[in-house]
mmCIF file of C-alpha atoms and ligand atoms in Angstrom:
data_model
loop_
_atom_site.group_PDB
_atom_site.id
_atom_site.type_symbol
_atom_site.label_atom_id
_atom_site.label_comp_id
_atom_site.label_asym_id
_atom_site.label_seq_id
_atom_site.Cartn_x
_atom_site.Cartn_y
_atom_site.Cartn_z
ATOM 1 C CA MET A 1162 -36.959 -53.251 49.808
ATOM 2 C CA GLU A 1163 -37.995 -49.679 49.304
ATOM 3 C CA GLU A 1164 -36.032 -47.867 46.660
ATOM 4 C CA ILE A 1165 -33.636 -45.164 47.855
ATOM 5 C CA PRO A 1166 -34.750 -41.982 46.097
ATOM 6 C CA VAL A 1167 -31.257 -40.607 45.538
ATOM 7 C CA LYS A 1168 -28.560 -42.215 43.440
ATOM 8 C CA VAL A 1169 -24.983 -41.010 43.564
ATOM 9 C CA ALA A 1170 -22.509 -41.139 40.705
ATOM 10 C CA VAL A 1171 -18.871 -40.104 40.565
ATOM 11 C CA ARG A 1172 -17.208 -39.010 37.374
ATOM 12 C CA VAL A 1173 -13.466 -38.515 37.046
ATOM 13 C CA ARG A 1174 -12.466 -36.308 34.149
ATOM 14 C CA PRO A 1175 -9.244 -36.942 32.199
ATOM 15 C CA LEU A 1176 -6.172 -34.814 32.861
ATOM 16 C CA LEU A 1177 -6.424 -31.649 30.783
ATOM 17 C CA SER A 1178 -3.670 -30.911 28.279
ATOM 18 C CA LYS A 1179 -2.303 -28.091 30.411
ATOM 19 C CA GLU A 1180 -2.114 -30.475 33.369
ATOM 20 C CA ILE A 1181 -0.252 -33.024 31.269
ATOM 21 C CA LEU A 1182 2.048 -30.262 30.112
ATOM 22 C CA HIS A 1183 2.799 -29.393 33.736
ATOM 23 C CA ASN A 1184 3.391 -33.004 34.589
ATOM 24 C CA HIS A 1185 0.498 -33.437 37.014
ATOM 25 C CA GLN A 1186 0.256 -36.891 38.523
ATOM 26 C CA VAL A 1187 -3.004 -38.810 38.784
ATOM 27 C CA CYS A 1188 -4.175 -39.640 42.313
ATOM 28 C CA VAL A 1189 -7.435 -41.503 41.675
ATOM 29 C CA ARG A 1190 -8.159 -44.871 40.122
ATOM 30 C CA LEU A 1191 -11.209 -47.047 39.640
ATOM 31 C CA VAL A 1192 -11.581 -50.617 40.821
ATOM 32 C CA PRO A 1193 -12.677 -52.539 37.718
ATOM 33 C CA ASN A 1194 -16.234 -53.899 37.830
ATOM 34 C CA ALA A 1195 -16.748 -52.774 41.412
ATOM 35 C CA LYS A 1196 -18.278 -49.283 41.288
ATOM 36 C CA GLN A 1197 -15.426 -48.273 43.550
ATOM 37 C CA ILE A 1198 -12.926 -45.487 43.434
ATOM 38 C CA ILE A 1199 -9.615 -45.208 45.283
ATOM 39 C CA ILE A 1200 -8.041 -41.844 45.999
ATOM 40 C CA GLY A 1201 -4.476 -41.565 47.254
ATOM 41 C CA LYS A 1202 -3.096 -44.776 48.651
ATOM 42 C CA ASP A 1203 -6.034 -46.224 50.438
ATOM 43 C CA HIS A 1204 -9.226 -44.193 50.586
ATOM 44 C CA VAL A 1205 -11.834 -46.443 48.982
ATOM 45 C CA PHE A 1206 -15.380 -45.278 48.194
ATOM 46 C CA THR A 1207 -18.306 -47.167 46.675
ATOM 47 C CA PHE A 1208 -21.103 -45.464 44.714
ATOM 48 C CA ASP A 1209 -24.140 -46.369 42.639
ATOM 49 C CA PHE A 1210 -22.226 -45.457 39.482
ATOM 50 C CA VAL A 1211 -18.565 -44.711 38.856
ATOM 51 C CA PHE A 1212 -17.373 -43.175 35.595
ATOM 52 C CA GLY A 1213 -13.704 -43.041 34.707
ATOM 53 C CA LYS A 1214 -11.705 -40.792 32.437
ATOM 54 C CA ASN A 1215 -12.759 -42.657 29.315
ATOM 55 C CA SER A 1216 -16.477 -42.532 30.066
ATOM 56 C CA THR A 1217 -18.495 -40.916 27.319
ATOM 57 C CA GLN A 1218 -21.287 -38.375 27.547
ATOM 58 C CA GLU A 1219 -23.607 -40.968 26.014
ATOM 59 C CA GLU A 1220 -22.731 -43.502 28.695
ATOM 60 C CA VAL A 1221 -23.351 -41.067 31.554
ATOM 61 C CA TYR A 1222 -26.669 -40.091 30.003
ATOM 62 C CA ALA A 1223 -27.825 -43.629 29.290
ATOM 63 C CA VAL A 1224 -26.944 -44.990 32.718
ATOM 64 C CA CYS A 1225 -27.875 -42.126 35.048
ATOM 65 C CA ILE A 1226 -30.341 -39.868 33.302
ATOM 66 C CA LYS A 1227 -32.458 -41.908 30.914
ATOM 67 C CA PRO A 1228 -34.398 -43.539 33.785
ATOM 68 C CA LEU A 1229 -35.202 -40.059 35.109
ATOM 69 C CA LEU A 1230 -36.472 -38.938 31.723
ATOM 70 C CA VAL A 1231 -38.738 -41.976 31.600
ATOM 71 C CA SER A 1232 -40.066 -41.068 35.070
ATOM 72 C CA LEU A 1233 -40.654 -37.514 33.905
ATOM 73 C CA THR A 1234 -42.849 -38.719 31.053
ATOM 74 C CA GLU A 1235 -44.696 -40.937 33.533
ATOM 75 C CA GLY A 1236 -45.511 -37.883 35.619
ATOM 76 C CA TYR A 1237 -42.770 -37.854 38.261
ATOM 77 C CA ASN A 1238 -40.389 -35.022 39.096
ATOM 78 C CA ALA A 1239 -36.663 -35.493 38.622
ATOM 79 C CA THR A 1240 -33.472 -33.658 39.544
ATOM 80 C CA VAL A 1241 -29.859 -34.083 38.506
ATOM 81 C CA PHE A 1242 -27.056 -32.188 40.242
ATOM 82 C CA ALA A 1243 -23.456 -31.753 39.256
ATOM 83 C CA TYR A 1244 -21.293 -31.239 42.342
ATOM 84 C CA GLY A 1245 -17.564 -30.556 42.564
ATOM 85 C CA GLN A 1246 -14.804 -27.984 42.656
ATOM 86 C CA THR A 1247 -14.440 -25.474 39.840
ATOM 87 C CA GLY A 1248 -12.774 -27.146 36.864
ATOM 88 C CA SER A 1249 -13.868 -30.672 37.793
ATOM 89 C CA GLY A 1250 -16.314 -31.097 34.873
ATOM 90 C CA LYS A 1251 -19.742 -30.048 36.192
ATOM 91 C CA THR A 1252 -20.731 -27.876 33.255
ATOM 92 C CA TYR A 1253 -19.254 -30.340 30.781
ATOM 93 C CA THR A 1254 -21.338 -33.128 32.313
ATOM 94 C CA ILE A 1255 -24.604 -31.183 32.685
ATOM 95 C CA GLY A 1256 -24.096 -29.834 29.179
ATOM 96 C CA GLY A 1257 -25.725 -26.479 29.707
ATOM 97 C CA ASP A 1258 -23.133 -24.303 28.010
ATOM 98 C CA HIS A 1259 -21.918 -23.668 24.418
ATOM 99 C CA ILE A 1260 -24.282 -26.287 23.081
ATOM 100 C CA ALA A 1261 -24.360 -25.124 19.501
ATOM 101 C CA SER A 1262 -20.578 -25.203 19.201
ATOM 102 C CA VAL A 1263 -20.041 -28.587 20.871
ATOM 103 C CA ALA A 1264 -19.718 -31.720 18.700
ATOM 104 C CA VAL A 1265 -22.803 -33.934 18.942
ATOM 105 C CA ASP A 1266 -20.882 -36.753 20.676
ATOM 106 C CA GLU A 1267 -19.585 -34.329 23.271
ATOM 107 C CA ARG A 1268 -22.969 -32.971 24.181
ATOM 108 C CA GLY A 1269 -23.870 -33.287 27.824
ATOM 109 C CA ILE A 1270 -27.000 -34.211 29.702
ATOM 110 C CA ILE A 1271 -29.344 -31.306 28.940
ATOM 111 C CA PRO A 1272 -29.296 -31.461 25.129
ATOM 112 C CA ARG A 1273 -29.632 -35.248 25.235
ATOM 113 C CA ALA A 1274 -32.585 -35.095 27.590
ATOM 114 C CA ILE A 1275 -34.299 -32.441 25.479
ATOM 115 C CA GLN A 1276 -33.830 -34.452 22.335
ATOM 116 C CA GLU A 1277 -35.198 -37.572 23.927
ATOM 117 C CA LEU A 1278 -38.182 -35.715 25.371
ATOM 118 C CA PHE A 1279 -39.223 -34.338 21.992
ATOM 119 C CA HIS A 1280 -38.699 -37.736 20.440
ATOM 120 C CA HIS A 1281 -41.042 -39.218 23.048
ATOM 121 C CA ILE A 1282 -43.593 -36.491 22.322
ATOM 122 C CA SER A 1283 -43.461 -37.169 18.576
ATOM 123 C CA GLU A 1284 -44.164 -40.837 19.243
ATOM 124 C CA HIS A 1285 -47.226 -40.178 21.396
ATOM 125 C CA ARG A 1286 -49.563 -38.339 19.075
ATOM 126 C CA ASN A 1287 -52.574 -39.283 21.169
ATOM 127 C CA ILE A 1288 -51.319 -37.144 24.035
ATOM 128 C CA ASN A 1289 -51.290 -33.368 24.092
ATOM 129 C CA PHE A 1290 -48.015 -32.146 25.558
ATOM 130 C CA ARG A 1291 -47.245 -28.669 26.750
ATOM 131 C CA VAL A 1292 -43.554 -28.063 27.491
ATOM 132 C CA LYS A 1293 -42.220 -25.045 29.366
ATOM 133 C CA VAL A 1294 -38.759 -24.020 30.437
ATOM 134 C CA SER A 1295 -37.367 -21.704 33.056
ATOM 135 C CA TYR A 1296 -33.817 -20.862 34.082
ATOM 136 C CA ILE A 1297 -32.949 -19.511 37.507
ATOM 137 C CA GLU A 1298 -29.698 -18.653 39.176
ATOM 138 C CA VAL A 1299 -29.054 -18.577 42.916
ATOM 139 C CA TYR A 1300 -26.249 -16.224 43.784
ATOM 140 C CA LYS A 1301 -25.486 -15.238 47.368
ATOM 141 C CA GLU A 1302 -28.878 -16.619 48.430
ATOM 142 C CA GLU A 1303 -30.663 -14.370 45.932
ATOM 143 C CA LEU A 1304 -32.623 -15.513 42.889
ATOM 144 C CA ARG A 1305 -32.096 -14.167 39.364
ATOM 145 C CA ASP A 1306 -34.253 -14.996 36.382
ATOM 146 C CA LEU A 1307 -31.856 -15.791 33.564
ATOM 147 C CA LEU A 1308 -34.649 -15.736 30.974
ATOM 148 C CA ASP A 1309 -35.788 -12.268 31.926
ATOM 149 C CA LEU A 1310 -32.947 -9.952 32.786
ATOM 150 C CA GLU A 1311 -35.218 -6.887 32.674
ATOM 151 C CA THR A 1312 -36.959 -8.025 35.796
ATOM 152 C CA SER A 1313 -34.080 -9.960 37.229
ATOM 153 C CA VAL A 1314 -33.526 -7.412 39.937
ATOM 154 C CA LYS A 1315 -37.063 -7.780 41.118
ATOM 155 C CA TYR A 1316 -37.541 -10.166 43.938
ATOM 156 C CA LEU A 1317 -38.602 -13.668 42.987
ATOM 157 C CA HIS A 1318 -40.576 -15.549 45.609
ATOM 158 C CA ILE A 1319 -40.493 -19.244 46.326
ATOM 159 C CA ARG A 1320 -43.970 -20.519 47.199
ATOM 160 C CA GLU A 1321 -45.599 -23.856 47.801
ATOM 161 C CA ASP A 1322 -49.055 -24.229 46.233
ATOM 162 C CA GLU A 1323 -51.981 -26.128 47.753
ATOM 163 C CA LYS A 1324 -50.868 -29.390 46.119
ATOM 164 C CA GLY A 1325 -47.379 -29.103 47.562
ATOM 165 C CA ASN A 1326 -45.784 -28.021 44.288
ATOM 166 C CA THR A 1327 -42.966 -25.535 44.519
ATOM 167 C CA VAL A 1328 -43.409 -22.491 42.318
ATOM 168 C CA ILE A 1329 -41.172 -19.504 41.818
ATOM 169 C CA VAL A 1330 -43.560 -16.582 41.646
ATOM 170 C CA GLY A 1331 -42.401 -14.021 39.098
ATOM 171 C CA ALA A 1332 -40.124 -16.363 37.144
ATOM 172 C CA LYS A 1333 -40.589 -16.430 33.375
ATOM 173 C CA GLU A 1334 -41.681 -19.706 31.881
ATOM 174 C CA PHE A 1335 -41.494 -20.065 28.114
ATOM 175 C CA GLN A 1336 -43.665 -22.526 26.292
ATOM 176 C CA VAL A 1337 -41.622 -24.347 23.648
ATOM 177 C CA GLU A 1338 -42.475 -26.517 20.667
ATOM 178 C CA CYS A 1339 -39.162 -28.081 19.688
ATOM 179 C CA ALA A 1340 -35.664 -28.925 20.916
ATOM 180 C CA ASP A 1341 -34.023 -26.023 19.076
ATOM 181 C CA GLU A 1342 -36.234 -23.560 20.883
ATOM 182 C CA VAL A 1343 -35.167 -24.967 24.239
ATOM 183 C CA ILE A 1344 -31.497 -24.776 23.296
ATOM 184 C CA SER A 1345 -31.775 -21.179 22.206
ATOM 185 C CA LEU A 1346 -33.474 -20.204 25.478
ATOM 186 C CA LEU A 1347 -30.764 -22.014 27.390
ATOM 187 C CA GLU A 1348 -28.066 -20.172 25.462
ATOM 188 C CA SER A 1349 -29.713 -16.809 26.008
ATOM 189 C CA GLY A 1350 -29.907 -17.590 29.727
ATOM 190 C CA ASN A 1351 -26.214 -18.400 29.725
ATOM 191 C CA ALA A 1352 -25.456 -15.074 28.102
ATOM 192 C CA ALA A 1353 -27.503 -13.392 30.836
ATOM 193 C CA ARG A 1354 -25.649 -15.340 33.473
ATOM 194 C CA HIS A 1355 -22.404 -13.790 32.428
ATOM 195 C CA THR A 1356 -23.416 -10.168 32.104
ATOM 196 C CA GLY A 1357 -22.335 -7.759 34.766
ATOM 197 C CA THR A 1358 -19.451 -9.918 35.784
ATOM 198 C CA THR A 1359 -15.849 -9.367 34.878
ATOM 199 C CA GLN A 1360 -15.011 -12.998 34.372
ATOM 200 C CA MET A 1361 -17.470 -15.591 33.250
ATOM 201 C CA ASN A 1362 -15.923 -18.527 35.050
ATOM 202 C CA GLU A 1363 -15.550 -16.455 38.194
ATOM 203 C CA HIS A 1364 -19.251 -15.893 38.363
ATOM 204 C CA SER A 1365 -20.513 -19.261 37.225
ATOM 205 C CA SER A 1366 -18.318 -20.955 39.803
ATOM 206 C CA ARG A 1367 -20.056 -18.984 42.538
ATOM 207 C CA SER A 1368 -23.685 -19.465 41.653
ATOM 208 C CA HIS A 1369 -26.059 -22.381 41.271
ATOM 209 C CA ALA A 1370 -27.824 -22.567 37.893
ATOM 210 C CA ILE A 1371 -31.156 -24.390 37.756
ATOM 211 C CA PHE A 1372 -32.567 -25.139 34.325
ATOM 212 C CA THR A 1373 -36.070 -26.593 34.494
ATOM 213 C CA ILE A 1374 -38.253 -28.340 31.932
ATOM 214 C CA SER A 1375 -41.908 -28.700 32.967
ATOM 215 C CA ILE A 1376 -44.326 -30.861 31.041
ATOM 216 C CA HIS A 1377 -48.104 -31.063 31.159
ATOM 217 C CA GLN A 1378 -49.791 -33.922 29.367
ATOM 218 C CA LYS A 1379 -53.395 -34.657 28.620
ATOM 219 C CA GLN A 1380 -55.033 -37.291 26.446
ATOM 220 C CA SER A 1381 -56.369 -35.817 23.213
ATOM 221 C CA ALA A 1382 -60.113 -35.069 23.250
ATOM 222 C CA GLU A 1383 -61.102 -38.187 21.325
ATOM 223 C CA TYR A 1384 -59.424 -40.453 23.874
ATOM 224 C CA GLN A 1385 -60.316 -38.388 26.837
ATOM 225 C CA ASN A 1386 -61.939 -39.736 29.868
ATOM 226 C CA ALA A 1387 -63.787 -36.912 31.579
ATOM 227 C CA ALA A 1388 -62.485 -37.830 35.005
ATOM 228 C CA GLN A 1389 -58.894 -37.657 33.932
ATOM 229 C CA ASP A 1390 -56.839 -34.627 34.818
ATOM 230 C CA SER A 1391 -53.718 -33.498 33.105
ATOM 231 C CA ILE A 1392 -50.427 -34.784 34.486
ATOM 232 C CA SER A 1393 -47.677 -32.326 35.385
ATOM 233 C CA SER A 1394 -44.053 -33.059 36.099
ATOM 234 C CA LYS A 1395 -40.698 -31.321 35.882
ATOM 235 C CA PHE A 1396 -37.020 -32.043 35.515
ATOM 236 C CA HIS A 1397 -34.377 -29.810 37.130
ATOM 237 C CA PHE A 1398 -30.839 -29.741 35.777
ATOM 238 C CA VAL A 1399 -28.594 -28.160 38.379
ATOM 239 C CA ASP A 1400 -25.049 -26.947 37.834
ATOM 240 C CA LEU A 1401 -23.978 -26.235 41.412
ATOM 241 C CA ALA A 1402 -21.522 -23.582 42.554
ATOM 242 C CA GLY A 1403 -17.926 -24.753 42.937
ATOM 243 C CA SER A 1404 -17.454 -26.674 46.163
ATOM 244 C CA GLU A 1405 -13.891 -25.475 46.837
ATOM 245 C CA ARG A 1406 -13.167 -24.577 50.407
ATOM 246 C CA VAL A 1407 -13.106 -21.020 51.681
ATOM 247 C CA ALA A 1408 -9.567 -21.104 53.071
ATOM 248 C CA LYS A 1409 -8.036 -22.209 49.791
ATOM 249 C CA THR A 1410 -9.539 -19.340 47.853
ATOM 250 C CA GLY A 1411 -7.788 -17.061 50.332
ATOM 251 C CA ASN A 1412 -10.445 -14.414 50.146
ATOM 252 C CA THR A 1413 -11.409 -11.798 52.653
ATOM 253 C CA GLY A 1414 -14.364 -9.443 53.059
ATOM 254 C CA GLU A 1415 -17.170 -9.761 50.498
ATOM 255 C CA ARG A 1416 -15.568 -12.758 48.856
ATOM 256 C CA PHE A 1417 -15.291 -14.548 52.145
ATOM 257 C CA LYS A 1418 -18.958 -13.911 52.917
ATOM 258 C CA GLU A 1419 -19.861 -15.160 49.443
ATOM 259 C CA SER A 1420 -17.891 -18.361 49.952
ATOM 260 C CA VAL A 1421 -19.551 -18.967 53.288
ATOM 261 C CA GLN A 1422 -22.975 -18.572 51.643
ATOM 262 C CA ILE A 1423 -22.050 -20.997 48.867
ATOM 263 C CA ASN A 1424 -20.753 -23.560 51.298
ATOM 264 C CA SER A 1425 -23.781 -23.288 53.540
ATOM 265 C CA GLY A 1426 -26.070 -23.823 50.520
ATOM 266 C CA LEU A 1427 -24.123 -26.949 49.538
ATOM 267 C CA LEU A 1428 -24.143 -28.104 53.134
ATOM 268 C CA ALA A 1429 -27.922 -27.630 53.348
ATOM 269 C CA LEU A 1430 -28.327 -29.643 50.163
ATOM 270 C CA GLY A 1431 -26.117 -32.402 51.555
ATOM 271 C CA ASN A 1432 -28.173 -32.443 54.748
ATOM 272 C CA VAL A 1433 -31.455 -32.722 52.852
ATOM 273 C CA ILE A 1434 -30.263 -35.500 50.567
ATOM 274 C CA SER A 1435 -28.678 -37.355 53.418
ATOM 275 C CA ALA A 1436 -31.908 -37.121 55.463
ATOM 276 C CA LEU A 1437 -33.844 -38.448 52.458
ATOM 277 C CA GLY A 1438 -31.532 -41.445 52.264
ATOM 278 C CA ASP A 1439 -32.017 -42.212 55.927
ATOM 279 C CA PRO A 1440 -34.023 -45.432 56.392
ATOM 280 C CA LYS A 1441 -35.870 -43.634 59.193
ATOM 281 C CA ARG A 1442 -36.673 -40.686 56.922
ATOM 282 C CA LYS A 1443 -40.408 -40.943 57.524
ATOM 283 C CA SER A 1444 -39.761 -39.746 61.037
ATOM 284 C CA VAL A 1445 -36.772 -37.420 60.607
ATOM 285 C CA HIS A 1446 -37.098 -33.738 59.835
ATOM 286 C CA ILE A 1447 -35.917 -32.873 56.308
ATOM 287 C CA PRO A 1448 -34.317 -29.408 56.544
ATOM 288 C CA TYR A 1449 -35.507 -27.988 53.194
ATOM 289 C CA ARG A 1450 -35.882 -24.476 54.548
ATOM 290 C CA ASP A 1451 -32.214 -23.963 55.309
ATOM 291 C CA ALA A 1452 -31.247 -22.643 51.849
ATOM 292 C CA LYS A 1453 -32.809 -21.264 48.668
ATOM 293 C CA ILE A 1454 -31.559 -24.163 46.593
ATOM 294 C CA THR A 1455 -33.272 -26.754 48.802
ATOM 295 C CA ARG A 1456 -36.479 -24.709 49.016
ATOM 296 C CA ILE A 1457 -36.659 -24.434 45.221
ATOM 297 C CA LEU A 1458 -36.104 -28.153 44.747
ATOM 298 C CA LYS A 1459 -38.296 -29.333 47.611
ATOM 299 C CA ASP A 1460 -40.986 -31.012 45.478
ATOM 300 C CA SER A 1461 -38.364 -32.633 43.266
ATOM 301 C CA LEU A 1462 -36.257 -34.287 45.943
ATOM 302 C CA GLY A 1463 -37.591 -37.243 47.861
ATOM 303 C CA GLY A 1464 -41.181 -38.421 47.779
ATOM 304 C CA ASN A 1465 -41.883 -39.876 44.355
ATOM 305 C CA ALA A 1466 -39.192 -37.781 42.729
ATOM 306 C CA LYS A 1467 -36.004 -39.271 41.356
ATOM 307 C CA THR A 1468 -32.666 -37.642 42.047
ATOM 308 C CA VAL A 1469 -29.157 -38.225 40.773
ATOM 309 C CA MET A 1470 -26.123 -36.468 42.177
ATOM 310 C CA ILE A 1471 -23.026 -36.576 39.996
ATOM 311 C CA ALA A 1472 -19.878 -35.720 41.910
ATOM 312 C CA CYS A 1473 -17.250 -34.507 39.447
ATOM 313 C CA ILE A 1474 -13.615 -35.104 40.304
ATOM 314 C CA SER A 1475 -10.294 -33.887 38.945
ATOM 315 C CA PRO A 1476 -7.714 -36.691 38.748
ATOM 316 C CA SER A 1477 -4.747 -34.405 39.447
ATOM 317 C CA SER A 1478 -2.800 -34.930 42.656
ATOM 318 C CA LEU A 1479 -2.754 -31.157 43.069
ATOM 319 C CA ASP A 1480 -6.523 -31.387 43.605
ATOM 320 C CA PHE A 1481 -6.278 -34.272 46.060
ATOM 321 C CA ASP A 1482 -7.805 -32.390 49.022
ATOM 322 C CA GLU A 1483 -10.787 -31.085 47.063
ATOM 323 C CA SER A 1484 -11.399 -34.437 45.395
ATOM 324 C CA LEU A 1485 -11.309 -36.221 48.739
ATOM 325 C CA ASN A 1486 -13.771 -33.658 50.122
ATOM 326 C CA SER A 1487 -16.103 -34.201 47.170
ATOM 327 C CA LEU A 1488 -15.971 -37.964 47.611
ATOM 328 C CA LYS A 1489 -16.767 -37.582 51.308
ATOM 329 C CA TYR A 1490 -19.685 -35.308 50.494
ATOM 330 C CA ALA A 1491 -21.009 -37.732 47.900
ATOM 331 C CA ASN A 1492 -20.509 -40.636 50.264
ATOM 332 C CA ARG A 1493 -22.545 -38.901 52.945
ATOM 333 C CA VAL A 1494 -25.522 -38.264 50.682
ATOM 334 C CA LYS A 1495 -25.461 -41.779 49.273
HETATM 335 P P1 ADP B 2855 -16.696 -26.918 36.068
HETATM 336 O O1 ADP B 2855 -17.999 -26.589 35.425
HETATM 337 O O2 ADP B 2855 -16.808 -27.945 37.150
HETATM 338 O O3 ADP B 2855 -15.940 -25.704 36.539
HETATM 339 P P2 ADP B 2855 -15.924 -27.668 33.394
HETATM 340 O O4 ADP B 2855 -17.090 -28.495 33.024
HETATM 341 O O5 ADP B 2855 -15.885 -26.285 32.857
HETATM 342 O O6 ADP B 2855 -15.745 -27.608 34.980
HETATM 343 O O7 ADP B 2855 -14.627 -28.488 33.002
HETATM 344 C C1 ADP B 2855 -13.307 -27.954 33.087
HETATM 345 C C2 ADP B 2855 -12.534 -28.343 31.832
HETATM 346 O O8 ADP B 2855 -12.390 -29.749 31.751
HETATM 347 C C3 ADP B 2855 -13.239 -27.926 30.554
HETATM 348 O O9 ADP B 2855 -12.257 -27.531 29.620
HETATM 349 C C4 ADP B 2855 -13.925 -29.203 30.087
HETATM 350 O O10 ADP B 2855 -14.102 -29.233 28.690
HETATM 351 C C5 ADP B 2855 -12.949 -30.273 30.545
HETATM 352 N N1 ADP B 2855 -13.631 -31.528 30.893
HETATM 353 C C6 ADP B 2855 -14.399 -31.726 31.970
HETATM 354 N N2 ADP B 2855 -14.851 -32.991 32.040
HETATM 355 C C7 ADP B 2855 -14.354 -33.627 30.955
HETATM 356 C C8 ADP B 2855 -14.444 -34.967 30.447
HETATM 357 N N3 ADP B 2855 -15.161 -35.905 31.082
HETATM 358 N N4 ADP B 2855 -13.793 -35.253 29.297
HETATM 359 C C9 ADP B 2855 -13.070 -34.314 28.669
HETATM 360 N N5 ADP B 2855 -12.938 -33.036 29.101
HETATM 361 C C10 ADP B 2855 -13.560 -32.686 30.223
HETATM 362 MG MG1 MG B 2856 -18.913 -24.712 35.294
#
């Protein structure tokens, strides 16, 4: 059987201390050894991976992400998304924020992947690696370069080159030599993400952040076979905008328009992933062009690329509606 290119995981975070303090009840539970989750009385969902409140960052990384990192080093593109309402654990899981101040055990996906990549590089001295990073934000269907605020207002263009690779023309790419360099670029991008906004969480919950590591590898001269080209591949780490529904946020005017744009981007992404999972996908149209996020990721979804979607869920019964919506979304893309 042909392998489905998209795997879907669900992760339920623990109740937060303030939720415990306010006596929130838990409305989700896992079915032991069954990769199933039950929400409310009787809504049962099955996924490729299910992580409960006691799951560790290491476990999530080892199970979902390590295979993608291996593919990356073999020359394939990879993408991981964190999906879910604001406060459900997306940033915690992706691990893109406050890296320096987080205990090593608590580190999320990005720092673990970076560490493993540089470890791989150090163990393959016969290969010349070039590693580059970029960091882009999509806000209201506009792109911002988080590594180059000076030019962030300038328009960044999404293009497809002759080999079918997606490139963002105008985006800064920094060549890096070690893990620490990557982390410091990531942190400076995060700082940029928050400028010009009154409230950090406000803004980050309304934009998609795409952190990308690209690698180029070539055998060292002494091993080189003249016919052999260099191999290029990239890994996107995507912290999606909060998936909460428009009505609940109770916004009007600009805010309403913003919410509609966010939801249509997430919908477009769901449509693309769902089309990719369709057994008839060779013949169905994959609607990449419907949103910026799907255009940017086009060469890293489907085809030979590996994709993992992690739907993050709050366990609180106050978030029942949003959690059910997230599970339905994840179930559709599965
Ligand atoms: P989001 O990015 O989806 O808005 P966050 O990642 O910021 O949500 O998580 C919200 C809060 O919950 C943060 O305080 C975070 O540290 C905590 N949290 C999220 N997931 C977990 C988890 N699996 N274990 C412990 N704390 C978590
Ligand atoms: Mg977040």
